[in-house]
């Protein structure tokens, strides 16, 4: 399970808070031959990030809009949160079938300026 504080620290370490990076969802599936391994299955741009105080979550969503979430838009408001809020879980809604997905890791693609939030399906 990943938290807002984990995201903030990883973004600072991996990409130095570069504002132009776009957040994407990296989809991982279990390997058919070895369930202990995960196989990369594609990615999609994240369109929305919502802080849900009742659920104590920062939820990312994929929808049909052309909006994108950038590091420049996401990180500054997170940096001023109180310590308790920084411990909110990171979750993602991919579609109607895959809701409340746990974010299992982070990654980056420097060539395409993408910061990746990995989920396991």
mmCIF file of C-alpha atoms in Angstrom:
data_model
loop_
_atom_site.group_PDB
_atom_site.id
_atom_site.type_symbol
_atom_site.label_atom_id
_atom_site.label_comp_id
_atom_site.label_asym_id
_atom_site.label_seq_id
_atom_site.Cartn_x
_atom_site.Cartn_y
_atom_site.Cartn_z
ATOM 1 C CA UNK A 1 0.000 0.000 0.000
ATOM 2 C CA UNK A 2 1.306 3.440 -0.940
ATOM 3 C CA UNK A 3 0.537 6.773 0.718
ATOM 4 C CA UNK A 4 0.699 10.423 -0.325
ATOM 5 C CA UNK A 5 4.004 10.850 1.529
ATOM 6 C CA UNK A 6 5.481 7.945 -0.493
ATOM 7 C CA UNK A 7 4.425 9.629 -3.718
ATOM 8 C CA UNK A 8 5.908 12.989 -2.699
ATOM 9 C CA UNK A 9 9.237 11.407 -1.734
ATOM 10 C CA UNK A 10 9.485 9.259 -4.863
ATOM 11 C CA UNK A 11 8.650 12.143 -7.206
ATOM 12 C CA UNK A 12 11.355 14.255 -5.570
ATOM 13 C CA UNK A 13 13.949 11.459 -5.763
ATOM 14 C CA UNK A 14 13.117 10.080 -9.225
ATOM 15 C CA UNK A 15 12.275 13.143 -11.296
ATOM 16 C CA UNK A 16 13.209 16.109 -9.115
ATOM 17 C CA UNK A 17 9.614 17.430 -9.120
ATOM 18 C CA UNK A 18 9.825 18.323 -12.838
ATOM 19 C CA UNK A 19 6.464 19.937 -13.517
ATOM 20 C CA UNK A 20 6.046 18.769 -17.117
ATOM 21 C CA UNK A 21 5.846 15.048 -16.284
ATOM 22 C CA UNK A 22 2.382 13.584 -16.905
ATOM 23 C CA UNK A 23 0.948 10.970 -14.532
ATOM 24 C CA UNK A 24 -0.014 7.670 -16.106
ATOM 25 C CA UNK A 25 -1.349 4.366 -14.843
ATOM 26 C CA UNK A 26 0.877 1.379 -15.502
ATOM 27 C CA UNK A 27 -1.130 -1.826 -15.650
ATOM 28 C CA UNK A 28 0.469 -5.008 -14.310
ATOM 29 C CA UNK A 29 -0.959 -8.537 -14.562
ATOM 30 C CA UNK A 30 0.216 -11.805 -13.078
ATOM 31 C CA UNK A 31 2.376 -13.890 -15.399
ATOM 32 C CA UNK A 32 0.344 -16.878 -16.645
ATOM 33 C CA UNK A 33 3.333 -19.196 -16.129
ATOM 34 C CA UNK A 34 4.585 -17.811 -12.824
ATOM 35 C CA UNK A 35 2.125 -16.071 -10.498
ATOM 36 C CA UNK A 36 4.993 -14.571 -8.484
ATOM 37 C CA UNK A 37 5.913 -12.374 -11.486
ATOM 38 C CA UNK A 38 4.069 -9.372 -12.861
ATOM 39 C CA UNK A 39 3.916 -8.529 -16.567
ATOM 40 C CA UNK A 40 3.536 -4.996 -17.908
ATOM 41 C CA UNK A 41 0.220 -4.766 -19.772
ATOM 42 C CA UNK A 42 0.049 -1.158 -20.938
ATOM 43 C CA UNK A 43 -0.647 2.302 -19.664
ATOM 44 C CA UNK A 44 -3.197 5.083 -19.730
ATOM 45 C CA UNK A 45 -3.064 8.770 -18.831
ATOM 46 C CA UNK A 46 -4.621 9.792 -15.553
ATOM 47 C CA UNK A 47 -7.308 12.417 -16.004
ATOM 48 C CA UNK A 48 -8.203 13.419 -12.465
ATOM 49 C CA UNK A 49 -6.812 13.428 -8.920
ATOM 50 C CA UNK A 50 -9.232 13.911 -6.020
ATOM 51 C CA UNK A 51 -8.475 14.137 -2.305
ATOM 52 C CA UNK A 52 -11.256 12.234 -0.507
ATOM 53 C CA UNK A 53 -11.189 13.139 3.173
ATOM 54 C CA UNK A 54 -14.019 10.782 4.192
ATOM 55 C CA UNK A 55 -12.212 7.751 2.754
ATOM 56 C CA UNK A 56 -8.751 9.110 3.627
ATOM 57 C CA UNK A 57 -7.571 8.589 0.068
ATOM 58 C CA UNK A 58 -6.016 10.418 -2.830
ATOM 59 C CA UNK A 59 -7.867 8.906 -5.747
ATOM 60 C CA UNK A 60 -6.712 9.020 -9.353
ATOM 61 C CA UNK A 61 -9.204 8.438 -12.151
ATOM 62 C CA UNK A 62 -9.113 7.515 -15.805
ATOM 63 C CA UNK A 63 -12.040 8.817 -17.850
ATOM 64 C CA UNK A 64 -12.762 9.768 -21.427
ATOM 65 C CA UNK A 65 -11.693 13.401 -21.086
ATOM 66 C CA UNK A 66 -8.596 14.899 -22.664
ATOM 67 C CA UNK A 67 -7.400 16.260 -19.299
ATOM 68 C CA UNK A 68 -4.076 15.131 -17.898
ATOM 69 C CA UNK A 69 -2.636 15.287 -14.406
ATOM 70 C CA UNK A 70 0.852 16.756 -14.319
ATOM 71 C CA UNK A 71 3.405 16.782 -11.543
ATOM 72 C CA UNK A 72 3.274 20.589 -11.663
ATOM 73 C CA UNK A 73 -0.448 20.583 -10.856
ATOM 74 C CA UNK A 74 -0.403 17.683 -8.378
ATOM 75 C CA UNK A 75 2.594 18.107 -6.092
ATOM 76 C CA UNK A 76 2.447 21.755 -4.855
ATOM 77 C CA UNK A 77 -0.950 21.361 -3.108
ATOM 78 C CA UNK A 78 0.203 18.049 -1.573
ATOM 79 C CA UNK A 79 3.294 19.660 -0.047
ATOM 80 C CA UNK A 80 1.189 21.907 2.211
ATOM 81 C CA UNK A 81 -0.968 19.087 3.629
ATOM 82 C CA UNK A 82 -0.756 18.251 7.318
ATOM 83 C CA UNK A 83 1.026 15.085 8.445
ATOM 84 C CA UNK A 84 -2.193 13.113 8.956
ATOM 85 C CA UNK A 85 -3.439 13.849 5.454
ATOM 86 C CA UNK A 86 -0.086 12.851 3.962
ATOM 87 C CA UNK A 87 -0.833 9.354 5.289
ATOM 88 C CA UNK A 88 -3.912 8.981 3.057
ATOM 89 C CA UNK A 89 -3.811 5.926 0.787
ATOM 90 C CA UNK A 90 -3.265 6.222 -2.958
ATOM 91 C CA UNK A 91 -6.034 4.558 -4.991
ATOM 92 C CA UNK A 92 -7.147 4.494 -8.602
ATOM 93 C CA UNK A 93 -10.384 4.051 -10.538
ATOM 94 C CA UNK A 94 -9.589 2.643 -13.979
ATOM 95 C CA UNK A 95 -13.139 1.941 -15.150
ATOM 96 C CA UNK A 96 -16.432 0.559 -13.780
ATOM 97 C CA UNK A 97 -14.950 -2.912 -13.433
ATOM 98 C CA UNK A 98 -11.683 -1.850 -11.775
ATOM 99 C CA UNK A 99 -12.400 0.618 -8.963
ATOM 100 C CA UNK A 100 -10.476 1.417 -5.794
ATOM 101 C CA UNK A 101 -7.334 -0.250 -7.153
ATOM 102 C CA UNK A 102 -4.311 -0.190 -4.880
ATOM 103 C CA UNK A 103 -1.206 1.516 -6.230
ATOM 104 C CA UNK A 104 1.650 -0.973 -5.815
ATOM 105 C CA UNK A 105 4.615 1.012 -7.107
ATOM 106 C CA UNK A 106 6.033 3.953 -8.984
ATOM 107 C CA UNK A 107 8.101 4.372 -12.128
ATOM 108 C CA UNK A 108 9.148 6.894 -14.736
ATOM 109 C CA UNK A 109 9.815 7.283 -18.423
ATOM 110 C CA UNK A 110 12.243 10.161 -18.881
ATOM 111 C CA UNK A 111 12.066 10.140 -22.692
ATOM 112 C CA UNK A 112 8.290 10.628 -22.746
ATOM 113 C CA UNK A 113 8.195 12.691 -19.522
ATOM 114 C CA UNK A 114 5.823 10.273 -17.770
ATOM 115 C CA UNK A 115 5.603 9.434 -14.098
ATOM 116 C CA UNK A 116 3.894 6.065 -13.676
ATOM 117 C CA UNK A 117 1.659 4.769 -10.889
ATOM 118 C CA UNK A 118 1.551 0.969 -11.116
ATOM 119 C CA UNK A 119 -1.557 -1.040 -10.287
ATOM 120 C CA UNK A 120 -2.032 -4.800 -10.345
ATOM 121 C CA UNK A 121 -5.074 -6.175 -12.160
#
